[in-house]
mmCIF file of C-alpha atoms in Angstrom:
data_model
loop_
_atom_site.group_PDB
_atom_site.id
_atom_site.type_symbol
_atom_site.label_atom_id
_atom_site.label_comp_id
_atom_site.label_asym_id
_atom_site.label_seq_id
_atom_site.Cartn_x
_atom_site.Cartn_y
_atom_site.Cartn_z
ATOM 1 C CA VAL A 29 13.645 108.455 11.705
ATOM 2 C CA SER A 30 17.262 108.514 10.534
ATOM 3 C CA THR A 31 17.950 105.347 12.527
ATOM 4 C CA VAL A 32 15.068 103.610 10.775
ATOM 5 C CA CYS A 33 16.258 104.865 7.389
ATOM 6 C CA ASN A 34 19.785 103.669 8.116
ATOM 7 C CA SER A 35 18.451 100.303 9.220
ATOM 8 C CA LEU A 36 16.364 99.968 6.077
ATOM 9 C CA ASN A 37 19.381 100.959 4.006
ATOM 10 C CA ASN A 38 21.497 98.344 5.804
ATOM 11 C CA ILE A 39 18.811 95.735 5.169
ATOM 12 C CA TYR A 40 18.677 96.626 1.497
ATOM 13 C CA ASN A 41 22.459 96.428 1.186
ATOM 14 C CA ALA A 42 22.875 93.342 3.371
ATOM 15 C CA LYS A 43 24.895 90.617 1.692
ATOM 16 C CA ASP A 44 22.689 87.859 3.082
ATOM 17 C CA TRP A 45 19.489 89.594 1.969
ATOM 18 C CA SER A 46 18.782 87.061 -0.777
ATOM 19 C CA ASP A 47 19.713 84.123 1.457
ATOM 20 C CA ASP A 48 17.550 84.970 4.449
ATOM 21 C CA PRO A 49 15.602 88.252 4.424
ATOM 22 C CA ILE A 50 14.206 87.699 7.938
ATOM 23 C CA LYS A 51 17.691 87.145 9.339
ATOM 24 C CA ALA A 52 18.977 90.194 7.460
ATOM 25 C CA ILE A 53 16.201 92.344 8.918
ATOM 26 C CA ALA A 54 16.682 90.951 12.417
ATOM 27 C CA THR A 55 20.448 91.416 12.257
ATOM 28 C CA SER A 56 20.207 95.008 11.111
ATOM 29 C CA LEU A 57 17.599 95.802 13.766
ATOM 30 C CA ASN A 58 19.460 93.787 16.426
ATOM 31 C CA ILE A 59 16.501 91.503 17.084
ATOM 32 C CA GLN A 60 17.191 88.089 18.578
ATOM 33 C CA ILE A 61 15.329 85.307 16.799
ATOM 34 C CA PRO A 62 15.220 82.236 19.022
ATOM 35 C CA THR A 63 16.447 79.118 17.293
ATOM 36 C CA THR A 64 14.334 75.987 17.046
ATOM 37 C CA LEU A 65 16.600 74.341 19.603
ATOM 38 C CA GLU A 66 16.055 77.180 22.077
ATOM 39 C CA LEU A 67 12.301 76.986 21.558
ATOM 40 C CA ASP A 68 12.325 73.216 22.106
ATOM 41 C CA THR A 69 14.275 73.692 25.333
ATOM 42 C CA LEU A 70 11.812 76.339 26.514
ATOM 43 C CA ARG A 71 8.818 74.133 25.677
ATOM 44 C CA GLN A 72 10.392 71.233 27.542
ATOM 45 C CA LYS A 73 11.034 73.451 30.574
ATOM 46 C CA ARG A 74 7.458 74.729 30.439
ATOM 47 C CA ASP A 75 6.095 71.170 30.351
ATOM 48 C CA GLU A 76 8.277 70.152 33.296
ATOM 49 C CA LEU A 77 7.094 73.147 35.316
ATOM 50 C CA GLN A 78 3.470 72.395 34.421
ATOM 51 C CA LYS A 79 3.833 68.800 35.680
ATOM 52 C CA GLU A 80 5.532 70.028 38.847
ATOM 53 C CA LYS A 81 2.707 72.506 39.417
ATOM 54 C CA GLU A 82 0.072 69.775 38.981
ATOM 55 C CA LEU A 83 1.900 67.524 41.457
ATOM 56 C CA LEU A 84 2.078 70.331 44.017
ATOM 57 C CA GLU A 85 -1.631 71.061 43.576
ATOM 58 C CA LYS A 86 -2.446 67.360 44.130
ATOM 59 C CA GLU A 87 -0.311 67.301 47.282
ATOM 60 C CA GLN A 88 -2.007 70.452 48.514
ATOM 61 C CA LYS A 89 -5.466 68.894 48.032
ATOM 62 C CA GLN A 90 -4.316 65.753 49.856
ATOM 63 C CA GLN A 91 -3.101 67.824 52.797
ATOM 64 C CA GLN A 92 -6.351 69.789 52.919
ATOM 65 C CA LYS A 93 -8.312 66.514 53.179
ATOM 66 C CA ASN A 94 -6.200 65.275 56.116
#
């Protein structure tokens, strides 16, 4: 409970509170907020893996036919 109270106190007293409340909360609670760039990279990676998976499934079906 004291940790939460301290965190809330830190949030309330944070200098960047007015600039970016979400960032202030995340910083005081040590939460990592992924940046847009990181999310884009992850989406791209996911799409690449999805395509790779589909290709492998096609190849597998081809081999099963032969």
